[in-house]
mmCIF file of C-alpha atoms in Angstrom:
data_model
loop_
_atom_site.group_PDB
_atom_site.id
_atom_site.type_symbol
_atom_site.label_atom_id
_atom_site.label_comp_id
_atom_site.label_asym_id
_atom_site.label_seq_id
_atom_site.Cartn_x
_atom_site.Cartn_y
_atom_site.Cartn_z
ATOM 1 C CA MET R 196 16.977 235.522 116.283
ATOM 2 C CA GLU R 197 20.789 235.574 116.342
ATOM 3 C CA LEU R 198 22.899 234.389 113.609
ATOM 4 C CA ARG R 199 24.726 232.035 115.919
ATOM 5 C CA THR R 200 21.385 230.306 116.720
ATOM 6 C CA LEU R 201 20.492 230.029 112.985
ATOM 7 C CA ARG R 202 23.958 228.349 112.510
ATOM 8 C CA TYR R 203 23.093 225.873 115.136
ATOM 9 C CA PHE R 204 19.584 225.206 113.586
ATOM 10 C CA VAL R 205 21.013 224.781 110.060
ATOM 11 C CA ALA R 206 23.592 222.166 111.452
ATOM 12 C CA VAL R 207 20.854 220.136 112.962
ATOM 13 C CA ALA R 208 18.576 220.443 109.985
ATOM 14 C CA GLU R 209 21.446 219.188 107.720
ATOM 15 C CA GLU R 210 22.674 216.481 109.949
ATOM 16 C CA LEU R 211 19.052 215.412 111.272
ATOM 17 C CA HIS R 212 20.853 214.302 114.285
ATOM 18 C CA PHE R 213 21.706 216.458 117.257
ATOM 19 C CA GLY R 214 24.964 214.305 118.172
ATOM 20 C CA ARG R 215 26.281 214.828 114.787
ATOM 21 C CA ALA R 216 25.300 218.437 114.791
ATOM 22 C CA ALA R 217 26.895 219.144 118.051
ATOM 23 C CA ALA R 218 30.089 217.454 117.028
ATOM 24 C CA ARG R 219 30.179 219.588 113.885
ATOM 25 C CA LEU R 220 29.774 222.729 115.910
ATOM 26 C CA HIS R 221 32.314 221.660 118.516
ATOM 27 C CA MET R 222 29.947 221.869 121.235
ATOM 28 C CA SER R 223 27.920 219.529 123.661
ATOM 29 C CA GLN R 224 24.637 218.384 122.934
ATOM 30 C CA PRO R 225 22.550 219.927 125.937
ATOM 31 C CA PRO R 226 23.274 223.637 125.035
ATOM 32 C CA LEU R 227 22.532 222.965 121.406
ATOM 33 C CA SER R 228 19.273 221.293 122.469
ATOM 34 C CA ARG R 229 18.409 224.426 124.588
ATOM 35 C CA ALA R 230 19.308 226.825 121.850
ATOM 36 C CA ILE R 231 17.051 224.929 119.406
ATOM 37 C CA LYS R 232 14.119 225.045 121.956
ATOM 38 C CA GLN R 233 14.569 228.800 122.470
ATOM 39 C CA LEU R 234 14.592 229.406 118.600
ATOM 40 C CA GLU R 235 11.272 227.578 118.470
ATOM 41 C CA THR R 236 9.899 229.639 121.423
ATOM 42 C CA ASP R 237 11.147 232.835 119.525
ATOM 43 C CA VAL R 238 9.614 231.946 116.267
ATOM 44 C CA GLY R 239 6.503 230.362 117.857
ATOM 45 C CA ALA R 240 6.550 227.044 116.007
ATOM 46 C CA VAL R 241 7.989 223.566 116.381
ATOM 47 C CA LEU R 242 10.851 223.344 113.965
ATOM 48 C CA LEU R 243 12.087 219.825 114.384
ATOM 49 C CA LEU R 244 10.424 216.488 115.487
ATOM 50 C CA ARG R 245 12.524 214.337 117.661
ATOM 51 C CA SER R 246 12.001 210.506 117.673
ATOM 52 C CA ALA R 247 14.038 207.321 118.408
ATOM 53 C CA ALA R 248 14.311 207.130 114.538
ATOM 54 C CA GLY R 249 15.955 210.483 114.396
ATOM 55 C CA VAL R 250 15.152 214.036 113.601
ATOM 56 C CA THR R 251 12.861 215.296 110.910
ATOM 57 C CA LEU R 252 11.854 218.863 109.893
ATOM 58 C CA THR R 253 8.218 220.235 110.272
ATOM 59 C CA PRO R 254 6.919 222.431 107.470
ATOM 60 C CA ALA R 255 7.919 225.414 109.751
ATOM 61 C CA GLY R 256 11.446 223.950 109.879
ATOM 62 C CA VAL R 257 11.639 223.476 106.036
ATOM 63 C CA ALA R 258 10.692 227.196 105.678
ATOM 64 C CA LEU R 259 12.952 228.418 108.379
ATOM 65 C CA LEU R 260 15.899 226.282 106.846
ATOM 66 C CA ALA R 261 15.511 228.181 103.435
ATOM 67 C CA GLU R 262 15.394 231.511 105.160
ATOM 68 C CA ALA R 263 18.229 230.628 107.663
ATOM 69 C CA ARG R 264 20.608 229.743 104.708
ATOM 70 C CA ALA R 265 19.689 232.715 102.858
ATOM 71 C CA LEU R 266 20.484 235.001 105.928
ATOM 72 C CA LEU R 267 23.710 233.380 106.865
ATOM 73 C CA GLY R 268 24.863 233.553 103.279
ATOM 74 C CA ARG R 269 24.009 237.387 103.224
ATOM 75 C CA ALA R 270 25.787 237.765 106.445
ATOM 76 C CA ASP R 271 28.932 236.045 104.950
ATOM 77 C CA ARG R 272 28.829 238.033 101.871
ATOM 78 C CA ALA R 273 28.628 241.289 103.870
ATOM 79 C CA ARG R 274 31.694 240.370 105.824
ATOM 80 C CA VAL R 275 33.593 239.430 102.618
ATOM 81 C CA ARG R 276 32.545 242.908 100.939
ATOM 82 C CA VAL R 277 34.216 244.566 104.048
ATOM 83 C CA ALA R 278 37.224 242.513 103.523
ATOM 84 C CA THR R 279 37.223 243.329 99.837
ATOM 85 C CA ALA R 280 37.038 247.101 100.680
ATOM 86 C CA ALA R 281 39.945 246.671 102.926
ATOM 87 C CA GLY R 282 42.087 245.171 100.085
ATOM 88 C CA THR R 283 42.103 242.258 97.614
ATOM 89 C CA PRO R 284 40.935 239.232 99.640
ATOM 90 C CA THR R 285 42.509 235.969 98.779
ATOM 91 C CA LEU R 286 41.465 232.352 99.780
ATOM 92 C CA THR R 287 43.833 229.206 99.272
ATOM 93 C CA VAL R 288 41.960 226.230 98.660
ATOM 94 C CA GLY R 289 43.583 222.733 98.915
ATOM 95 C CA ILE R 290 42.093 220.188 96.561
ATOM 96 C CA LEU R 291 42.656 216.377 96.618
ATOM 97 C CA GLY R 292 41.273 214.086 94.040
ATOM 98 C CA ASP R 293 39.136 214.482 91.047
ATOM 99 C CA GLY R 294 38.898 218.083 89.942
ATOM 100 C CA ALA R 295 36.218 217.245 87.442
ATOM 101 C CA ASP R 296 33.831 216.213 90.229
ATOM 102 C CA PRO R 297 30.464 217.892 89.454
ATOM 103 C CA GLY R 298 30.172 218.990 92.986
ATOM 104 C CA ALA R 299 33.447 220.700 92.825
ATOM 105 C CA THR R 300 32.587 222.294 89.419
ATOM 106 C CA ARG R 301 29.170 223.634 90.872
ATOM 107 C CA LEU R 302 31.113 224.892 94.053
ATOM 108 C CA ALA R 303 33.666 226.933 91.789
ATOM 109 C CA ASP R 304 30.842 228.398 89.819
ATOM 110 C CA ALA R 305 28.627 229.421 92.784
ATOM 111 C CA TYR R 306 31.779 230.846 94.780
ATOM 112 C CA ARG R 307 32.818 232.855 91.770
ATOM 113 C CA ARG R 308 29.238 234.243 91.405
ATOM 114 C CA GLN R 309 28.851 235.239 94.932
ATOM 115 C CA HIS R 310 32.294 236.449 95.529
ATOM 116 C CA PRO R 311 33.786 237.874 92.372
ATOM 117 C CA GLY R 312 36.139 240.102 94.240
ATOM 118 C CA VAL R 313 37.882 237.222 95.930
ATOM 119 C CA GLU R 314 41.180 235.756 94.260
ATOM 120 C CA VAL R 315 40.962 232.003 94.885
ATOM 121 C CA ARG R 316 44.298 230.164 94.658
ATOM 122 C CA VAL R 317 43.989 226.325 94.370
ATOM 123 C CA ARG R 318 46.795 223.953 95.695
ATOM 124 C CA ASP R 319 46.662 220.416 94.351
ATOM 125 C CA ALA R 320 47.598 217.997 96.943
ATOM 126 C CA ASP R 321 49.021 214.410 96.398
ATOM 127 C CA LEU R 322 47.704 211.373 98.336
ATOM 128 C CA THR R 323 50.234 211.508 100.990
ATOM 129 C CA ASP R 324 48.463 214.553 102.647
ATOM 130 C CA PRO R 325 44.679 214.249 102.983
ATOM 131 C CA THR R 326 44.558 217.675 104.599
ATOM 132 C CA CYS R 327 46.033 219.277 101.532
ATOM 133 C CA GLY R 328 48.442 221.402 103.351
ATOM 134 C CA LEU R 329 46.223 222.548 106.288
ATOM 135 C CA ARG R 330 48.352 221.381 109.074
ATOM 136 C CA ALA R 331 51.351 223.084 107.387
ATOM 137 C CA GLY R 332 49.518 226.318 107.057
ATOM 138 C CA LEU R 333 49.755 226.071 103.205
ATOM 139 C CA VAL R 334 45.973 226.644 102.555
ATOM 140 C CA ASP R 335 42.965 228.189 104.377
ATOM 141 C CA VAL R 336 40.464 225.343 103.477
ATOM 142 C CA ALA R 337 40.574 221.860 102.051
ATOM 143 C CA LEU R 338 38.057 220.036 99.790
ATOM 144 C CA THR R 339 39.228 216.701 100.301
ATOM 145 C CA ARG R 340 38.301 213.036 101.397
ATOM 146 C CA GLY R 341 38.430 211.175 104.583
ATOM 147 C CA PRO R 342 39.059 209.590 106.797
ATOM 148 C CA PHE R 343 41.952 211.131 108.333
ATOM 149 C CA ASP R 344 43.284 212.499 111.678
ATOM 150 C CA GLU R 345 40.777 215.281 112.449
ATOM 151 C CA THR R 346 42.792 216.558 115.527
ATOM 152 C CA GLY R 347 42.741 220.409 115.379
ATOM 153 C CA LEU R 348 40.507 220.661 112.390
ATOM 154 C CA THR R 349 36.720 221.296 111.678
ATOM 155 C CA VAL R 350 35.442 218.741 109.233
ATOM 156 C CA HIS R 351 32.234 218.740 107.504
ATOM 157 C CA GLU R 352 31.014 215.859 105.306
ATOM 158 C CA LEU R 353 29.481 216.813 101.966
ATOM 159 C CA ARG R 354 28.938 213.286 100.391
ATOM 160 C CA ALA R 355 29.804 209.746 101.038
ATOM 161 C CA ASP R 356 31.180 207.836 98.025
ATOM 162 C CA PRO R 357 30.936 203.779 97.967
ATOM 163 C CA VAL R 358 34.342 202.277 96.931
ATOM 164 C CA GLY R 359 35.539 199.344 94.850
ATOM 165 C CA ALA R 360 38.683 197.390 93.769
ATOM 166 C CA VAL R 361 40.302 198.813 90.771
ATOM 167 C CA LEU R 362 41.714 196.042 88.452
ATOM 168 C CA ARG R 363 42.942 195.377 85.057
ATOM 169 C CA ALA R 364 40.267 194.547 82.895
ATOM 170 C CA ASP R 365 41.657 191.103 82.039
ATOM 171 C CA ASP R 366 42.176 190.327 85.711
ATOM 172 C CA PRO R 367 40.021 187.116 86.578
ATOM 173 C CA LEU R 368 38.057 189.046 89.145
ATOM 174 C CA ALA R 369 37.203 191.956 86.802
ATOM 175 C CA GLY R 370 34.024 190.550 85.658
ATOM 176 C CA ARG R 371 32.451 190.060 89.055
ATOM 177 C CA GLU R 372 29.407 192.097 90.063
ATOM 178 C CA HIS R 373 30.956 192.870 93.503
ATOM 179 C CA LEU R 374 33.776 191.457 95.573
ATOM 180 C CA ASP R 375 34.791 190.884 99.180
ATOM 181 C CA LEU R 376 38.192 191.828 100.635
ATOM 182 C CA ALA R 377 38.801 188.142 101.156
ATOM 183 C CA ASP R 378 38.723 187.906 97.295
ATOM 184 C CA LEU R 379 41.841 189.989 97.218
ATOM 185 C CA ALA R 380 43.906 188.103 99.892
ATOM 186 C CA GLY R 381 47.353 187.617 98.745
ATOM 187 C CA ARG R 382 47.251 190.342 96.067
ATOM 188 C CA ARG R 383 49.706 192.940 95.883
ATOM 189 C CA TRP R 384 48.279 196.538 96.566
ATOM 190 C CA PHE R 385 49.614 200.111 95.554
ATOM 191 C CA ARG R 386 50.387 201.588 98.905
ATOM 192 C CA PHE R 387 51.152 205.037 100.320
ATOM 193 C CA PRO R 388 54.774 205.995 101.844
ATOM 194 C CA ASP R 389 55.651 205.271 105.507
ATOM 195 C CA GLY R 390 54.537 208.341 107.366
ATOM 196 C CA THR R 391 51.373 209.146 105.732
ATOM 197 C CA ASP R 392 48.295 209.736 107.958
ATOM 198 C CA PRO R 393 47.708 206.414 109.744
ATOM 199 C CA ARG R 394 44.002 206.619 109.652
ATOM 200 C CA TRP R 395 43.971 207.565 106.008
ATOM 201 C CA GLN R 396 46.591 204.763 105.107
ATOM 202 C CA ALA R 397 44.549 202.246 107.018
ATOM 203 C CA TYR R 398 41.300 202.936 105.244
ATOM 204 C CA TRP R 399 42.859 202.899 101.572
ATOM 205 C CA HIS R 400 44.864 199.924 102.668
ATOM 206 C CA ALA R 401 41.611 198.133 103.825
ATOM 207 C CA GLY R 402 43.183 197.678 107.425
ATOM 208 C CA GLU R 403 45.877 195.456 106.587
ATOM 209 C CA PRO R 404 49.740 195.807 105.926
ATOM 210 C CA ARG R 405 50.221 195.823 102.153
ATOM 211 C CA GLU R 406 53.163 194.952 99.911
ATOM 212 C CA GLY R 407 53.353 196.665 96.468
ATOM 213 C CA PRO R 408 54.591 199.672 94.693
ATOM 214 C CA VAL R 409 54.432 202.908 96.655
ATOM 215 C CA VAL R 410 52.429 205.718 95.049
ATOM 216 C CA ARG R 411 51.901 209.524 95.745
ATOM 217 C CA ALA R 412 49.221 210.457 93.172
ATOM 218 C CA ALA R 413 45.970 209.118 91.759
ATOM 219 C CA GLN R 414 47.648 208.685 88.252
ATOM 220 C CA GLU R 415 50.262 206.594 89.818
ATOM 221 C CA CYS R 416 47.783 204.363 91.440
ATOM 222 C CA LEU R 417 46.247 203.587 87.958
ATOM 223 C CA GLN R 418 49.659 203.126 86.386
ATOM 224 C CA ALA R 419 50.648 200.613 89.211
ATOM 225 C CA VAL R 420 47.543 198.560 88.306
ATOM 226 C CA LEU R 421 48.058 198.932 84.520
ATOM 227 C CA TRP R 422 51.760 198.073 84.600
ATOM 228 C CA ASN R 423 51.888 195.508 87.477
ATOM 229 C CA GLY R 424 48.685 194.084 87.921
ATOM 230 C CA THR R 425 48.379 195.360 91.559
ATOM 231 C CA VAL R 426 44.977 196.310 93.049
ATOM 232 C CA GLY R 427 43.965 198.943 95.140
ATOM 233 C CA LEU R 428 40.649 200.896 96.194
ATOM 234 C CA MET R 429 38.947 203.740 94.347
ATOM 235 C CA PRO R 430 35.648 205.593 94.560
ATOM 236 C CA LEU R 431 33.074 204.138 92.307
ATOM 237 C CA GLY R 432 32.125 207.372 90.714
ATOM 238 C CA HIS R 433 35.670 207.814 89.162
ATOM 239 C CA ARG R 434 35.939 206.439 85.762
ATOM 240 C CA PRO R 435 39.348 204.743 85.006
ATOM 241 C CA PRO R 436 40.798 204.298 81.668
ATOM 242 C CA GLY R 437 39.266 201.465 79.437
ATOM 243 C CA GLU R 438 41.860 199.046 80.385
ATOM 244 C CA LEU R 439 40.915 199.142 84.005
ATOM 245 C CA VAL R 440 37.583 198.409 85.932
ATOM 246 C CA VAL R 441 36.225 199.359 89.472
ATOM 247 C CA VAL R 442 34.296 196.374 91.085
ATOM 248 C CA PRO R 443 32.197 197.325 94.123
ATOM 249 C CA LEU R 444 33.327 196.222 97.435
ATOM 250 C CA PRO R 445 29.986 196.434 99.511
ATOM 251 C CA GLY R 446 31.775 195.545 102.700
ATOM 252 C CA MET R 447 33.894 198.731 102.639
ATOM 253 C CA ALA R 448 32.688 201.852 104.491
ATOM 254 C CA PRO R 449 32.082 204.725 101.912
ATOM 255 C CA SER R 450 34.810 207.361 101.596
ATOM 256 C CA PRO R 451 33.391 210.882 102.638
ATOM 257 C CA VAL R 452 34.046 213.781 100.565
ATOM 258 C CA VAL R 453 34.676 216.639 103.107
ATOM 259 C CA VAL R 454 35.585 220.333 103.485
ATOM 260 C CA ALA R 455 38.040 221.080 106.270
ATOM 261 C CA TRP R 456 39.772 223.890 107.895
ATOM 262 C CA PRO R 457 41.692 224.677 111.132
ATOM 263 C CA GLU R 458 39.676 224.456 114.297
ATOM 264 C CA GLY R 459 38.448 227.739 115.651
ATOM 265 C CA ASP R 460 36.616 230.745 114.393
ATOM 266 C CA ALA R 461 36.914 230.599 110.702
ATOM 267 C CA GLY R 462 36.962 233.844 108.736
ATOM 268 C CA PRO R 463 34.124 234.710 106.549
ATOM 269 C CA LEU R 464 35.756 233.537 103.280
ATOM 270 C CA VAL R 465 36.290 230.009 104.812
ATOM 271 C CA ARG R 466 32.670 230.166 106.433
ATOM 272 C CA SER R 467 31.132 231.131 102.973
ATOM 273 C CA PHE R 468 33.129 228.506 101.208
ATOM 274 C CA ALA R 469 31.941 225.724 103.456
ATOM 275 C CA ARG R 470 28.417 226.865 103.262
ATOM 276 C CA ILE R 471 28.522 227.102 99.299
ATOM 277 C CA ALA R 472 30.172 223.669 99.143
ATOM 278 C CA THR R 473 27.322 222.125 101.529
ATOM 279 C CA ALA R 474 24.787 223.379 98.880
ATOM 280 C CA ALA R 475 26.853 222.501 95.751
ATOM 281 C CA TYR R 476 27.323 219.036 96.919
ATOM 282 C CA ARG R 477 23.616 218.682 97.868
ATOM 283 C CA ASP R 478 22.374 219.695 94.372
#
């Protein structure tokens, strides 16, 4: 039972979809299916049930998933201890958005417990760079939001947050239970500077060219609404000041919270960070 095969199994078990798991692992689906079949042969049990509706775990699969996560975690910790013995290891993490997110807090607590010898350096990024400095080589791993251009990056979704329109509390639309994008037609939006990642910009501008104040940070977005009566998008889980409200936009696709790192064989610190992040955001 190889660690690589266990990583394959964990990816399928977490995604519950062979196609998504293959994309996450940056491999094609046939060899992934063969590896899982071989693993089932090795353990002598069916681990996954495949149907037109998707993939489900059998009781044996549930048991192996817990063991596989534990084994992979121990392997990552062993690699980190070796790195620690060779000198003080450092992990630079780029963070975008709400640092008070309970998932981020659980992640920080769990990572510190599991790797007390690792010095974690945090780089706060503004909204003009959703990769938090990954492409510029400023960070090793990013805890951020999508969607953005994923070329050259490995991106793993941790959670998907519904979004809404952020408005002044005295806005005529503020009392609605939900809104359609058409309700915001003709309004001025806060917008990102030219040159910002096109996919990121298109999502937060709701697919339209926008006119309004240029912003670079979350606080600037809120101030643009407060002072100018502009509108924009915000995850529903965020709580704006009392003068502002967020009204759900059911027609908008959710914004994914993701962990991302440069494509290729990530080091043990990054692999362990991604694994702990997955568990922290699942709780």
